[in-house]
PDB file of C-alpha atoms in Angstrom:
ATOM      1  CA  MET A1272      99.792  15.339 -19.043  1.00 50.00           C
ATOM      2  CA  ASN A1273      99.054  14.598 -22.724  1.00 50.00           C
ATOM      3  CA  ILE A1274      96.130  16.187 -24.517  1.00 48.00           C
ATOM      4  CA  LYS A1275      94.004  13.023 -24.363  1.00 44.00           C
ATOM      5  CA  ASN A1276      94.312  12.779 -20.585  1.00 47.00           C
ATOM      6  CA  PHE A1277      93.722  16.508 -20.210  1.00 37.00           C
ATOM      7  CA  LEU A1278      90.494  16.304 -22.201  1.00 35.00           C
ATOM      8  CA  SER A1279      89.343  13.293 -20.151  1.00 41.00           C
ATOM      9  CA  VAL A1280      89.907  15.182 -16.902  1.00 38.00           C
ATOM     10  CA  ALA A1281      88.151  18.236 -18.302  1.00 36.00           C
ATOM     11  CA  VAL A1282      85.101  16.190 -19.331  1.00 38.00           C
ATOM     12  CA  VAL A1283      84.892  14.586 -15.892  1.00 37.00           C
ATOM     13  CA  ALA A1284      85.208  17.983 -14.197  1.00 37.00           C
ATOM     14  CA  LEU A1285      82.468  19.451 -16.370  1.00 36.00           C
ATOM     15  CA  SER A1286      80.202  16.468 -15.696  1.00 37.00           C
ATOM     16  CA  VAL A1287      80.705  16.765 -11.945  1.00 37.00           C
ATOM     17  CA  GLY A1288      80.040  20.501 -12.119  1.00 40.00           C
ATOM     18  CA  ALA A1289      76.858  20.000 -14.122  1.00 38.00           C
ATOM     19  CA  ALA A1290      75.607  17.353 -11.711  1.00 38.00           C
ATOM     20  CA  ALA A1291      76.276  19.635  -8.769  1.00 40.00           C
ATOM     21  CA  ALA A1292      74.446  22.481 -10.484  1.00 50.00           C
ATOM     22  CA  GLN A1293      71.409  20.271 -11.065  1.00 69.00           C
ATOM     23  CA  ALA A1294      71.329  18.724  -7.594  1.00 84.00           C
ATOM     24  CA  PRO A1295      68.236  19.719  -5.564  1.00 85.00           C
ATOM     25  CA  ASN A1296      68.657  22.135  -2.703  1.00 93.00           C
ATOM     26  CA  PRO A1297      69.370  19.975   0.394  1.00 96.00           C
ATOM     27  CA  ILE A1298      66.687  21.866   2.305  1.00 97.00           C
ATOM     28  CA  PHE A1299      64.070  19.800   0.430  1.00 98.00           C
ATOM     29  CA  LYS A1300      65.302  16.403   1.602  1.00 97.00           C
ATOM     30  CA  GLY A1301      62.772  14.625   3.812  1.00 97.00           C
ATOM     31  CA  LYS A1302      60.341  17.549   4.031  1.00 98.00           C
ATOM     32  CA  LYS A1303      56.600  16.892   4.115  1.00 98.00           C
ATOM     33  CA  VAL A1304      54.328  18.866   1.808  1.00 98.00           C
ATOM     34  CA  LEU A1305      50.554  19.201   2.023  1.00 98.00           C
ATOM     35  CA  LEU A1306      49.414  19.899  -1.549  1.00 98.00           C
ATOM     36  CA  VAL A1307      45.842  21.171  -1.686  1.00 98.00           C
ATOM     37  CA  ALA A1308      44.268  21.040  -5.146  1.00 98.00           C
ATOM     38  CA  ALA A1309      41.010  20.604  -7.038  1.00 97.00           C
ATOM     39  CA  THR A1310      41.557  16.901  -7.508  1.00 95.00           C
ATOM     40  CA  SER A1311      38.600  16.386  -9.867  1.00 93.00           C
ATOM     41  CA  SER A1312      39.232  19.428 -12.072  1.00 94.00           C
ATOM     42  CA  ASP A1313      40.419  19.476 -15.678  1.00 96.00           C
ATOM     43  CA  THR A1314      43.825  20.659 -14.442  1.00 96.00           C
ATOM     44  CA  ALA A1315      44.270  17.780 -11.984  1.00 97.00           C
ATOM     45  CA  PRO A1316      47.013  16.289 -14.217  1.00 97.00           C
ATOM     46  CA  VAL A1317      49.004  19.521 -13.801  1.00 97.00           C
ATOM     47  CA  ASP A1318      48.671  19.250 -10.013  1.00 98.00           C
ATOM     48  CA  ALA A1319      49.883  15.654 -10.282  1.00 98.00           C
ATOM     49  CA  ASN A1320      52.961  16.947 -12.116  1.00 98.00           C
ATOM     50  CA  ILE A1321      53.600  19.467  -9.343  1.00 98.00           C
ATOM     51  CA  LYS A1322      53.413  16.589  -6.862  1.00 98.00           C
ATOM     52  CA  LYS A1323      55.900  14.556  -8.919  1.00 98.00           C
ATOM     53  CA  HIS A1324      58.211  17.538  -9.158  1.00 98.00           C
ATOM     54  CA  PHE A1325      58.221  18.110  -5.402  1.00 98.00           C
ATOM     55  CA  GLU A1326      58.910  14.402  -4.908  1.00 98.00           C
ATOM     56  CA  SER A1327      61.818  14.587  -7.365  1.00 98.00           C
ATOM     57  CA  LEU A1328      63.362  17.204  -5.069  1.00 98.00           C
ATOM     58  CA  GLY A1329      63.334  14.735  -2.183  1.00 98.00           C
ATOM     59  CA  MET A1330      60.084  15.690  -0.459  1.00 98.00           C
ATOM     60  CA  THR A1331      57.114  13.585   0.593  1.00 98.00           C
ATOM     61  CA  VAL A1332      53.839  14.948  -0.760  1.00 98.00           C
ATOM     62  CA  ASN A1333      50.270  14.341   0.400  1.00 98.00           C
ATOM     63  CA  GLU A1334      47.869  15.646  -2.264  1.00 98.00           C
ATOM     64  CA  VAL A1335      44.374  16.338  -0.923  1.00 98.00           C
ATOM     65  CA  SER A1336      41.125  17.827  -2.188  1.00 97.00           C
ATOM     66  CA  ASP A1337      40.284  21.466  -1.582  1.00 97.00           C
ATOM     67  CA  ILE A1338      36.949  20.340  -0.168  1.00 96.00           C
ATOM     68  CA  ASN A1339      37.316  20.172   3.622  1.00 94.00           C
ATOM     69  CA  PRO A1340      41.128  20.250   3.469  1.00 96.00           C
ATOM     70  CA  PRO A1341      42.984  18.942   6.530  1.00 97.00           C
ATOM     71  CA  ALA A1342      44.954  20.974   9.039  1.00 97.00           C
ATOM     72  CA  ALA A1343      48.607  21.686   8.286  1.00 98.00           C
ATOM     73  CA  ASP A1344      49.866  20.155  11.550  1.00 96.00           C
ATOM     74  CA  GLY A1345      52.804  17.836  10.971  1.00 97.00           C
ATOM     75  CA  TYR A1346      53.766  19.274   7.584  1.00 98.00           C
ATOM     76  CA  ASP A1347      56.722  21.438   6.643  1.00 98.00           C
ATOM     77  CA  LEU A1348      55.034  23.284   3.760  1.00 98.00           C
ATOM     78  CA  VAL A1349      51.504  23.901   2.499  1.00 98.00           C
ATOM     79  CA  PHE A1350      51.149  24.321  -1.261  1.00 98.00           C
ATOM     80  CA  LEU A1351      47.806  25.752  -2.379  1.00 98.00           C
ATOM     81  CA  ALA A1352      47.351  25.141  -6.101  1.00 98.00           C
ATOM     82  CA  SER A1353      45.793  27.714  -8.405  1.00 96.00           C
ATOM     83  CA  ASP A1354      42.817  25.509  -9.286  1.00 97.00           C
ATOM     84  CA  VAL A1355      41.475  25.324  -5.717  1.00 97.00           C
ATOM     85  CA  LYS A1356      38.177  27.046  -4.984  1.00 95.00           C
ATOM     86  CA  ALA A1357      38.713  29.919  -2.579  1.00 95.00           C
ATOM     87  CA  LYS A1358      35.193  29.500  -1.183  1.00 93.00           C
ATOM     88  CA  THR A1359      36.029  25.967  -0.024  1.00 95.00           C
ATOM     89  CA  VAL A1360      39.499  26.705   1.375  1.00 97.00           C
ATOM     90  CA  THR A1361      38.683  30.198   2.774  1.00 94.00           C
ATOM     91  CA  ASN A1362      40.433  30.708   6.137  1.00 95.00           C
ATOM     92  CA  SER A1363      41.607  27.094   6.558  1.00 97.00           C
ATOM     93  CA  TYR A1364      45.282  28.101   6.634  1.00 98.00           C
ATOM     94  CA  ARG A1365      45.119  31.767   7.654  1.00 97.00           C
ATOM     95  CA  THR A1366      46.629  31.249  11.098  1.00 97.00           C
ATOM     96  CA  THR A1367      48.831  28.212  10.466  1.00 98.00           C
ATOM     97  CA  THR A1368      52.457  28.487  11.526  1.00 98.00           C
ATOM     98  CA  VAL A1369      53.464  26.196   8.640  1.00 98.00           C
ATOM     99  CA  PRO A1370      54.990  28.073   5.669  1.00 98.00           C
ATOM    100  CA  ILE A1371      52.643  28.576   2.704  1.00 98.00           C
ATOM    101  CA  PHE A1372      53.366  28.665  -1.028  1.00 98.00           C
ATOM    102  CA  THR A1373      50.368  29.488  -3.216  1.00 98.00           C
ATOM    103  CA  THR A1374      49.602  30.283  -6.836  1.00 98.00           C
ATOM    104  CA  LYS A1375      45.924  31.158  -6.196  1.00 98.00           C
ATOM    105  CA  PRO A1376      45.265  34.926  -6.138  1.00 97.00           C
ATOM    106  CA  TRP A1377      41.771  34.539  -4.680  1.00 97.00           C
ATOM    107  CA  LEU A1378      43.321  33.118  -1.505  1.00 97.00           C
ATOM    108  CA  LEU A1379      45.668  36.051  -0.921  1.00 98.00           C
ATOM    109  CA  ASP A1380      43.129  38.040   1.085  1.00 97.00           C
ATOM    110  CA  PHE A1381      42.313  35.020   3.275  1.00 97.00           C
ATOM    111  CA  LEU A1382      46.036  34.599   3.952  1.00 97.00           C
ATOM    112  CA  GLY A1383      46.478  38.272   4.886  1.00 97.00           C
ATOM    113  CA  MET A1384      48.753  38.838   1.887  1.00 98.00           C
ATOM    114  CA  THR A1385      46.643  41.493   0.098  1.00 98.00           C
ATOM    115  CA  GLY A1386      43.531  43.578   0.598  1.00 96.00           C
ATOM    116  CA  TYR A1387      40.058  42.165   0.064  1.00 95.00           C
ATOM    117  CA  GLN A1388      38.850  43.687  -3.218  1.00 96.00           C
ATOM    118  CA  PRO A1389      38.916  41.410  -6.299  1.00 93.00           C
ATOM    119  CA  GLN A1390      40.494  42.942  -9.407  1.00 93.00           C
ATOM    120  CA  LYS A1391      41.870  45.761  -7.251  1.00 95.00           C
ATOM    121  CA  ASP A1392      43.932  43.877  -4.665  1.00 97.00           C
ATOM    122  CA  TYR A1393      44.277  40.584  -6.575  1.00 97.00           C
ATOM    123  CA  GLY A1394      42.985  39.024  -9.734  1.00 96.00           C
ATOM    124  CA  GLU A1395      43.583  37.574 -13.140  1.00 91.00           C
ATOM    125  CA  GLU A1396      45.038  39.634 -15.965  1.00 85.00           C
ATOM    126  CA  GLU A1397      44.250  38.816 -19.578  1.00 83.00           C
ATOM    127  CA  LYS A1398      46.846  40.403 -21.841  1.00 77.00           C
ATOM    128  CA  GLU A1399      47.975  40.199 -25.396  1.00 74.00           C
ATOM    129  CA  GLU A1400      50.109  37.108 -25.488  1.00 75.00           C
ATOM    130  CA  GLN A1401      53.462  37.641 -23.802  1.00 79.00           C
ATOM    131  CA  SER A1402      56.035  35.374 -22.260  1.00 84.00           C
ATOM    132  CA  PHE A1403      57.976  37.563 -19.851  1.00 91.00           C
ATOM    133  CA  LEU A1404      57.880  39.146 -16.404  1.00 94.00           C
ATOM    134  CA  TRP A1405      59.965  41.880 -14.808  1.00 96.00           C
ATOM    135  CA  LEU A1406      62.334  40.884 -11.994  1.00 98.00           C
ATOM    136  CA  VAL A1407      63.207  43.640  -9.522  1.00 98.00           C
ATOM    137  CA  ASN A1408      64.886  42.273  -6.375  1.00 98.00           C
ATOM    138  CA  GLN A1409      68.299  40.805  -7.138  1.00 96.00           C
ATOM    139  CA  PRO A1410      70.156  39.636  -4.985  1.00 94.00           C
ATOM    140  CA  ASN A1411      67.169  38.502  -2.889  1.00 97.00           C
ATOM    141  CA  PRO A1412      67.549  34.690  -2.602  1.00 97.00           C
ATOM    142  CA  ILE A1413      64.016  34.131  -3.896  1.00 98.00           C
ATOM    143  CA  GLN A1414      65.144  35.534  -7.244  1.00 98.00           C
ATOM    144  CA  ALA A1415      67.483  32.535  -7.589  1.00 97.00           C
ATOM    145  CA  GLY A1416      70.439  34.518  -8.912  1.00 97.00           C
ATOM    146  CA  PHE A1417      68.645  35.925 -11.942  1.00 98.00           C
ATOM    147  CA  PRO A1418      69.414  39.572 -12.755  1.00 98.00           C
ATOM    148  CA  ASN A1419      66.823  42.308 -12.607  1.00 98.00           C
ATOM    149  CA  GLY A1420      64.912  42.998 -15.787  1.00 97.00           C
ATOM    150  CA  MET A1421      62.985  40.987 -18.328  1.00 96.00           C
ATOM    151  CA  PHE A1422      62.611  37.313 -17.442  1.00 97.00           C
ATOM    152  CA  MET A1423      61.006  34.536 -19.465  1.00 95.00           C
ATOM    153  CA  PRO A1424      59.722  31.633 -17.306  1.00 95.00           C
ATOM    154  CA  VAL A1425      57.546  29.791 -19.861  1.00 94.00           C
ATOM    155  CA  LYS A1426      57.908  27.963 -23.158  1.00 93.00           C
ATOM    156  CA  HIS A1427      55.693  30.288 -25.150  1.00 89.00           C
ATOM    157  CA  ALA A1428      53.530  33.369 -24.830  1.00 87.00           C
ATOM    158  CA  ILE A1429      50.457  33.119 -22.594  1.00 87.00           C
ATOM    159  CA  LYS A1430      47.379  35.295 -22.155  1.00 86.00           C
ATOM    160  CA  ILE A1431      46.450  34.842 -18.492  1.00 89.00           C
ATOM    161  CA  TYR A1432      48.539  36.002 -15.529  1.00 90.00           C
ATOM    162  CA  ASN A1433      47.522  35.760 -11.874  1.00 94.00           C
ATOM    163  CA  TRP A1434      48.566  38.701  -9.726  1.00 97.00           C
ATOM    164  CA  GLY A1435      48.225  40.326  -6.324  1.00 98.00           C
ATOM    165  CA  LYS A1436      48.891  43.841  -5.078  1.00 98.00           C
ATOM    166  CA  PRO A1437      51.769  43.527  -2.596  1.00 97.00           C
ATOM    167  CA  LEU A1438      51.532  45.315   0.727  1.00 97.00           C
ATOM    168  CA  PRO A1439      54.384  47.576   1.935  1.00 96.00           C
ATOM    169  CA  SER A1440      55.824  44.749   4.066  1.00 97.00           C
ATOM    170  CA  ALA A1441      56.166  42.391   1.082  1.00 98.00           C
ATOM    171  CA  GLN A1442      59.379  41.330  -0.611  1.00 98.00           C
ATOM    172  CA  VAL A1443      58.484  41.958  -4.259  1.00 98.00           C
ATOM    173  CA  ILE A1444      60.433  39.818  -6.722  1.00 98.00           C
ATOM    174  CA  ALA A1445      58.516  40.180  -9.991  1.00 98.00           C
ATOM    175  CA  PHE A1446      55.579  42.077 -11.424  1.00 96.00           C
ATOM    176  CA  LEU A1447      53.725  42.252 -14.715  1.00 93.00           C
ATOM    177  CA  PRO A1448      55.695  44.449 -17.142  1.00 90.00           C
ATOM    178  CA  GLY A1449      54.740  48.089 -16.769  1.00 90.00           C
ATOM    179  CA  GLU A1450      52.363  47.358 -13.863  1.00 93.00           C
ATOM    180  CA  PRO A1451      54.291  47.432 -10.560  1.00 94.00           C
ATOM    181  CA  ASP A1452      51.069  47.183  -8.515  1.00 95.00           C
ATOM    182  CA  LYS A1453      50.386  43.783 -10.068  1.00 96.00           C
ATOM    183  CA  GLY A1454      52.837  41.478  -8.352  1.00 97.00           C
ATOM    184  CA  PHE A1455      53.502  38.110  -9.950  1.00 97.00           C
ATOM    185  CA  LEU A1456      55.945  36.938  -7.288  1.00 98.00           C
ATOM    186  CA  PHE A1457      56.118  38.344  -3.760  1.00 98.00           C
ATOM    187  CA  ALA A1458      56.608  37.078  -0.232  1.00 98.00           C
ATOM    188  CA  TYR A1459      56.211  37.923   3.449  1.00 98.00           C
ATOM    189  CA  GLU A1460      58.584  37.121   6.257  1.00 98.00           C
ATOM    190  CA  LYS A1461      57.174  35.578   9.398  1.00 98.00           C
ATOM    191  CA  GLY A1462      56.213  38.257  11.914  1.00 97.00           C
ATOM    192  CA  VAL A1463      55.652  41.164   9.513  1.00 98.00           C
ATOM    193  CA  TYR A1464      52.321  42.943   9.208  1.00 97.00           C
ATOM    194  CA  GLY A1465      49.926  41.899   6.482  1.00 96.00           C
ATOM    195  CA  ASP A1466      46.529  43.336   5.674  1.00 94.00           C
ATOM    196  CA  HIS A1467      44.651  45.118   8.511  1.00 89.00           C
ATOM    197  CA  GLU A1468      47.508  44.568  10.984  1.00 89.00           C
ATOM    198  CA  PHE A1469      47.379  40.798  10.552  1.00 96.00           C
ATOM    199  CA  VAL A1470      50.747  39.437  11.706  1.00 98.00           C
ATOM    200  CA  MET A1471      52.155  36.736   9.461  1.00 98.00           C
ATOM    201  CA  PRO A1472      52.408  33.537  11.537  1.00 98.00           C
ATOM    202  CA  SER A1473      54.718  31.919   8.968  1.00 98.00           C
ATOM    203  CA  ARG A1474      56.580  32.692   5.786  1.00 98.00           C
ATOM    204  CA  ARG A1475      54.165  33.088   2.861  1.00 98.00           C
ATOM    205  CA  ILE A1476      54.906  33.362  -0.834  1.00 98.00           C
ATOM    206  CA  PHE A1477      52.837  33.828  -3.998  1.00 98.00           C
ATOM    207  CA  MET A1478      53.752  32.999  -7.605  1.00 98.00           C
ATOM    208  CA  GLY A1479      51.045  33.859 -10.107  1.00 96.00           C
ATOM    209  CA  LEU A1480      50.838  30.710 -12.196  1.00 96.00           C
ATOM    210  CA  ALA A1481      47.411  29.996 -13.694  1.00 94.00           C
ATOM    211  CA  PRO A1482      46.096  26.418 -13.253  1.00 94.00           C
ATOM    212  CA  ASP A1483      47.656  25.005 -16.431  1.00 94.00           C
ATOM    213  CA  GLN A1484      50.933  26.930 -16.436  1.00 95.00           C
ATOM    214  CA  PHE A1485      53.222  24.800 -14.286  1.00 97.00           C
ATOM    215  CA  ASP A1486      53.618  22.479 -17.273  1.00 97.00           C
ATOM    216  CA  LEU A1487      54.756  25.444 -19.390  1.00 96.00           C
ATOM    217  CA  LEU A1488      57.733  26.343 -17.204  1.00 97.00           C
ATOM    218  CA  ILE A1489      61.151  26.140 -18.809  1.00 97.00           C
ATOM    219  CA  PRO A1490      64.216  25.284 -16.645  1.00 97.00           C
ATOM    220  CA  ASP A1491      64.654  28.919 -15.562  1.00 98.00           C
ATOM    221  CA  GLY A1492      60.983  29.069 -14.567  1.00 97.00           C
ATOM    222  CA  LEU A1493      61.304  25.837 -12.602  1.00 98.00           C
ATOM    223  CA  LYS A1494      64.387  27.208 -10.865  1.00 98.00           C
ATOM    224  CA  LEU A1495      62.380  30.224  -9.740  1.00 98.00           C
ATOM    225  CA  PHE A1496      59.499  27.980  -8.630  1.00 98.00           C
ATOM    226  CA  ASP A1497      61.874  25.819  -6.592  1.00 98.00           C
ATOM    227  CA  SER A1498      63.445  28.913  -5.071  1.00 98.00           C
ATOM    228  CA  CYS A1499      60.007  29.947  -3.776  1.00 98.00           C
ATOM    229  CA  ALA A1500      59.586  26.607  -2.021  1.00 98.00           C
ATOM    230  CA  ALA A1501      63.146  26.667  -0.651  1.00 98.00           C
ATOM    231  CA  TRP A1502      62.719  30.183   0.756  1.00 98.00           C
ATOM    232  CA  ALA A1503      59.455  29.249   2.472  1.00 98.00           C
ATOM    233  CA  LEU A1504      61.009  26.141   4.020  1.00 98.00           C
ATOM    234  CA  SER A1505      64.162  27.907   5.173  1.00 95.00           C
ATOM    235  CA  GLY A1506      62.187  30.093   7.572  1.00 84.00           C
ATOM    236  CA  LYS A1507      60.473  27.247   9.404  1.00 70.00           C
TER     237      LYS A1507
END
């Protein structure tokens, strides 16, 4: 094989490899997502981008208002956006057997994923601007192959981080640097105990993105986001 042909084969091989690496996880294909969001809020365009992203993975998405949200029956995944009002959603999805992915810390207590005390069991942390988290659970599949240690999911430093205090039964993937009680990414397997002996009726996962932060995710951050959805769906 001459050098020209060798280089042509190499380019094709690299292109095929790159395409394979970028292909969505097949678990997403054909799945139905109920996306609950504050559809009239200032961050509604961000929720629309989340919807488009889920659709790009091969899923069908029904975006609905957080006011009187519908039951989860018939869906494969419920996504509760971080701009929803907890007082309108409350216990709507507490007992659903459909997997849940949320970025709203004020729903964690309703979902049995933390205790009930704001700013002790869940909350919003305002910090000096920083752009990284601390990953702690490699090779857990939720961690998407990233090594333990400092991890940068966003384009630039941000001030606000949502968090929850994981219970002993949680799979903790990431926390705010230096604050292991403030989980940024953690999950519960179906059937484990949550708060006050509540038994998880489905897989549930939390990623602490504030309402405007999905649009700030870089490819590594999106990979972690997608891994959360894939993990939730794989336990259905």
